[in-house]
Amino acid sequence: MTRIVTPSGFELRVALAARDRDRVGRVLEGWLREQARVAIEATIEDHAPALGVRPAAVSLRDPRSRWGSASRQGRLMFSWRLVLAPPEALETVVIHELAHLRVFGHGPRFWAVVASRRADHLVWRRWLRTHSLELHGALAERVAAEASVG
């Protein structure tokens, strides 16, 4: 895959071997998952030291009801679909989950920790709620077309 800058913005060009042409959705999802991992890990590296936390493990999944989660054991989970959102939205979710490693729950202390790293977190939480169906629907049309072909 190649990311190209064009006069109208960014374009992603996918070149597949003949044997992969019927799996464009899967190939694209795999690439997006890798991009999400890179972006999420970099964001963790940017914020974890300042928050005085270190995740025990980080995983990517495709949950329908949440963008991220944190366990009391320090395991963080993120939706790979965050990579489809603006970087500020992804950063907001990463900070939110890292903040849970300091304060479990959603009380005033927790929100103060989040705001200390992303003062406009409410804007980006609202953006994710507004665009949730759009992000979860990404690739769905292509995957449906592949299912009818196969």
Short mmCIF file of C-alpha atoms in Angstrom, two decimals:
data_model
loop_
_atom_site.label_atom_id
_atom_site.label_comp_id
_atom_site.label_asym_id
_atom_site.label_seq_id
_atom_site.Cartn_x
_atom_site.Cartn_y
_atom_site.Cartn_z
CA MET A 1 0.00 0.00 0.00
CA THR A 2 1.12 3.48 -0.77
CA ARG A 3 -0.12 6.73 0.76
CA ILE A 4 0.03 9.51 -1.83
CA VAL A 5 -0.55 13.24 -1.45
CA THR A 6 -2.78 14.61 -4.19
CA PRO A 7 -4.10 18.15 -4.77
CA SER A 8 -7.38 17.13 -3.10
CA GLY A 9 -5.81 15.37 -0.09
CA PHE A 10 -4.41 11.96 0.73
CA GLU A 11 -5.01 8.88 -1.37
CA LEU A 12 -4.28 5.29 -0.45
CA ARG A 13 -3.32 3.03 -3.35
CA VAL A 14 -3.54 -0.72 -2.86
CA ALA A 15 -1.59 -3.02 -5.16
CA LEU A 16 -2.43 -6.69 -4.69
CA ALA A 17 -1.18 -9.90 -6.16
CA ALA A 18 -3.75 -11.63 -8.38
CA ARG A 19 -4.45 -14.23 -5.67
CA ASP A 20 -5.39 -11.44 -3.20
CA ARG A 21 -7.72 -9.39 -5.40
CA ASP A 22 -10.83 -10.93 -3.83
CA ARG A 23 -9.63 -10.00 -0.35
CA VAL A 24 -9.14 -6.24 -0.62
CA GLY A 25 -11.20 -5.58 2.53
CA ARG A 26 -9.14 -8.00 4.60
CA VAL A 27 -5.84 -6.68 3.28
CA LEU A 28 -6.92 -3.10 3.93
CA GLU A 29 -8.14 -3.96 7.45
CA GLY A 30 -4.81 -5.62 8.23
CA TRP A 31 -2.94 -2.56 7.06
CA LEU A 32 -5.21 -0.25 9.07
CA ARG A 33 -4.73 -2.41 12.18
CA GLU A 34 -0.97 -2.04 11.84
CA GLN A 35 -1.30 1.73 11.40
CA ALA A 36 -3.53 1.81 14.50
CA ARG A 37 -0.95 -0.15 16.52
CA VAL A 38 1.80 2.29 15.53
CA ALA A 39 -0.34 5.36 16.32
CA ILE A 40 -1.64 3.99 19.64
CA GLU A 41 1.78 2.83 20.84
CA ALA A 42 3.31 6.21 19.94
CA THR A 43 0.54 8.01 21.79
CA ILE A 44 1.04 5.79 24.84
CA GLU A 45 4.76 6.64 24.75
CA ASP A 46 3.86 10.36 24.57
CA HIS A 47 1.55 10.34 27.61
CA ALA A 48 2.27 7.39 29.92
CA PRO A 49 5.48 8.82 31.44
CA ALA A 50 3.82 12.17 32.22
CA LEU A 51 0.92 10.33 33.88
CA GLY A 52 3.32 8.07 35.78
CA VAL A 53 1.80 4.87 34.40
CA ARG A 54 2.93 1.93 32.31
CA PRO A 55 0.45 -0.48 30.72
CA ALA A 56 1.06 -4.18 31.36
CA ALA A 57 -0.24 -5.07 27.89
CA VAL A 58 -1.93 -3.38 24.94
CA SER A 59 -4.26 -5.12 22.50
CA LEU A 60 -6.32 -4.10 19.49
CA ARG A 61 -9.78 -5.45 18.85
CA ASP A 62 -12.96 -4.49 17.02
CA PRO A 63 -15.53 -3.89 19.77
CA ARG A 64 -18.90 -2.43 18.83
CA SER A 65 -19.67 -0.60 22.06
CA ARG A 66 -16.44 1.05 23.22
CA TRP A 67 -13.29 2.64 21.86
CA GLY A 68 -11.06 1.39 24.63
CA SER A 69 -10.92 -0.25 28.02
CA ALA A 70 -8.52 -0.69 30.93
CA SER A 71 -8.34 -3.54 33.41
CA ARG A 72 -7.21 -3.28 37.01
CA GLN A 73 -4.24 -5.46 35.98
CA GLY A 74 -3.04 -2.68 33.66
CA ARG A 75 -4.14 -4.23 30.38
CA LEU A 76 -5.41 -1.74 27.80
CA MET A 77 -7.60 -2.56 24.82
CA PHE A 78 -8.31 -0.22 21.93
CA SER A 79 -10.47 -0.39 18.82
CA TRP A 80 -8.32 -0.50 15.71
CA ARG A 81 -10.94 1.75 14.10
CA LEU A 82 -9.59 4.72 16.08
CA VAL A 83 -7.03 5.09 13.30
CA LEU A 84 -9.90 6.16 11.04
CA ALA A 85 -10.72 9.08 13.37
CA PRO A 86 -8.84 12.36 13.66
CA PRO A 87 -5.59 11.98 15.65
CA GLU A 88 -7.06 14.11 18.45
CA ALA A 89 -9.87 11.59 18.95
CA LEU A 90 -7.43 8.67 19.08
CA GLU A 91 -5.25 10.60 21.53
CA THR A 92 -8.28 11.36 23.73
CA VAL A 93 -9.15 7.65 24.01
CA VAL A 94 -5.56 6.65 24.75
CA ILE A 95 -5.29 9.31 27.48
CA HIS A 96 -8.66 8.21 28.89
CA GLU A 97 -7.50 4.62 29.24
CA LEU A 98 -4.08 5.58 30.59
CA ALA A 99 -5.83 7.77 33.18
CA HIS A 100 -7.67 4.65 34.39
CA LEU A 101 -4.31 3.19 35.37
CA ARG A 102 -4.08 6.05 37.90
CA VAL A 103 -7.74 6.47 38.87
CA PHE A 104 -10.24 3.70 38.29
CA GLY A 105 -13.79 4.99 37.73
CA HIS A 106 -15.08 8.24 36.27
CA GLY A 107 -15.08 10.61 39.24
CA PRO A 108 -13.80 14.19 39.34
CA ARG A 109 -10.19 13.08 40.02
CA PHE A 110 -10.26 10.88 36.92
CA TRP A 111 -11.55 13.68 34.67
CA ALA A 112 -8.95 16.06 36.09
CA VAL A 113 -6.22 13.60 35.04
CA VAL A 114 -7.69 13.36 31.53
CA ALA A 115 -8.03 17.15 31.25
CA SER A 116 -4.44 17.62 32.39
CA ARG A 117 -3.30 15.94 29.15
CA ARG A 118 -6.17 16.86 26.79
CA ALA A 119 -8.17 19.89 27.89
CA ASP A 120 -10.55 19.55 24.92
CA HIS A 121 -11.34 15.87 25.58
CA LEU A 122 -15.11 16.56 25.64
CA VAL A 123 -14.97 17.80 22.04
CA TRP A 124 -13.32 14.59 20.86
CA ARG A 125 -15.53 12.30 22.94
CA ARG A 126 -18.52 14.03 21.30
CA TRP A 127 -16.90 13.62 17.86
CA LEU A 128 -16.55 9.86 18.42
CA ARG A 129 -20.19 9.55 19.53
CA THR A 130 -21.35 11.51 16.48
CA HIS A 131 -19.23 9.52 14.01
CA SER A 132 -19.42 6.08 15.63
CA LEU A 133 -21.64 4.47 12.98
CA GLU A 134 -19.46 5.87 10.23
CA LEU A 135 -16.27 4.44 11.77
CA HIS A 136 -17.84 1.07 12.49
CA GLY A 137 -19.24 0.93 8.96
CA ALA A 138 -15.86 1.49 7.33
CA LEU A 139 -14.95 -1.44 5.08
CA ALA A 140 -18.41 -3.00 5.63
CA GLU A 141 -19.49 -2.35 2.04
CA ARG A 142 -16.30 -3.93 0.68
CA VAL A 143 -16.55 -6.92 3.03
CA ALA A 144 -20.19 -7.45 2.00
CA ALA A 145 -19.19 -7.37 -1.68
CA GLU A 146 -16.44 -9.93 -1.00
CA ALA A 147 -18.89 -12.22 0.77
CA SER A 148 -21.26 -12.18 -2.20
CA VAL A 149 -18.41 -12.89 -4.64
CA GLY A 150 -16.94 -15.79 -2.60
#
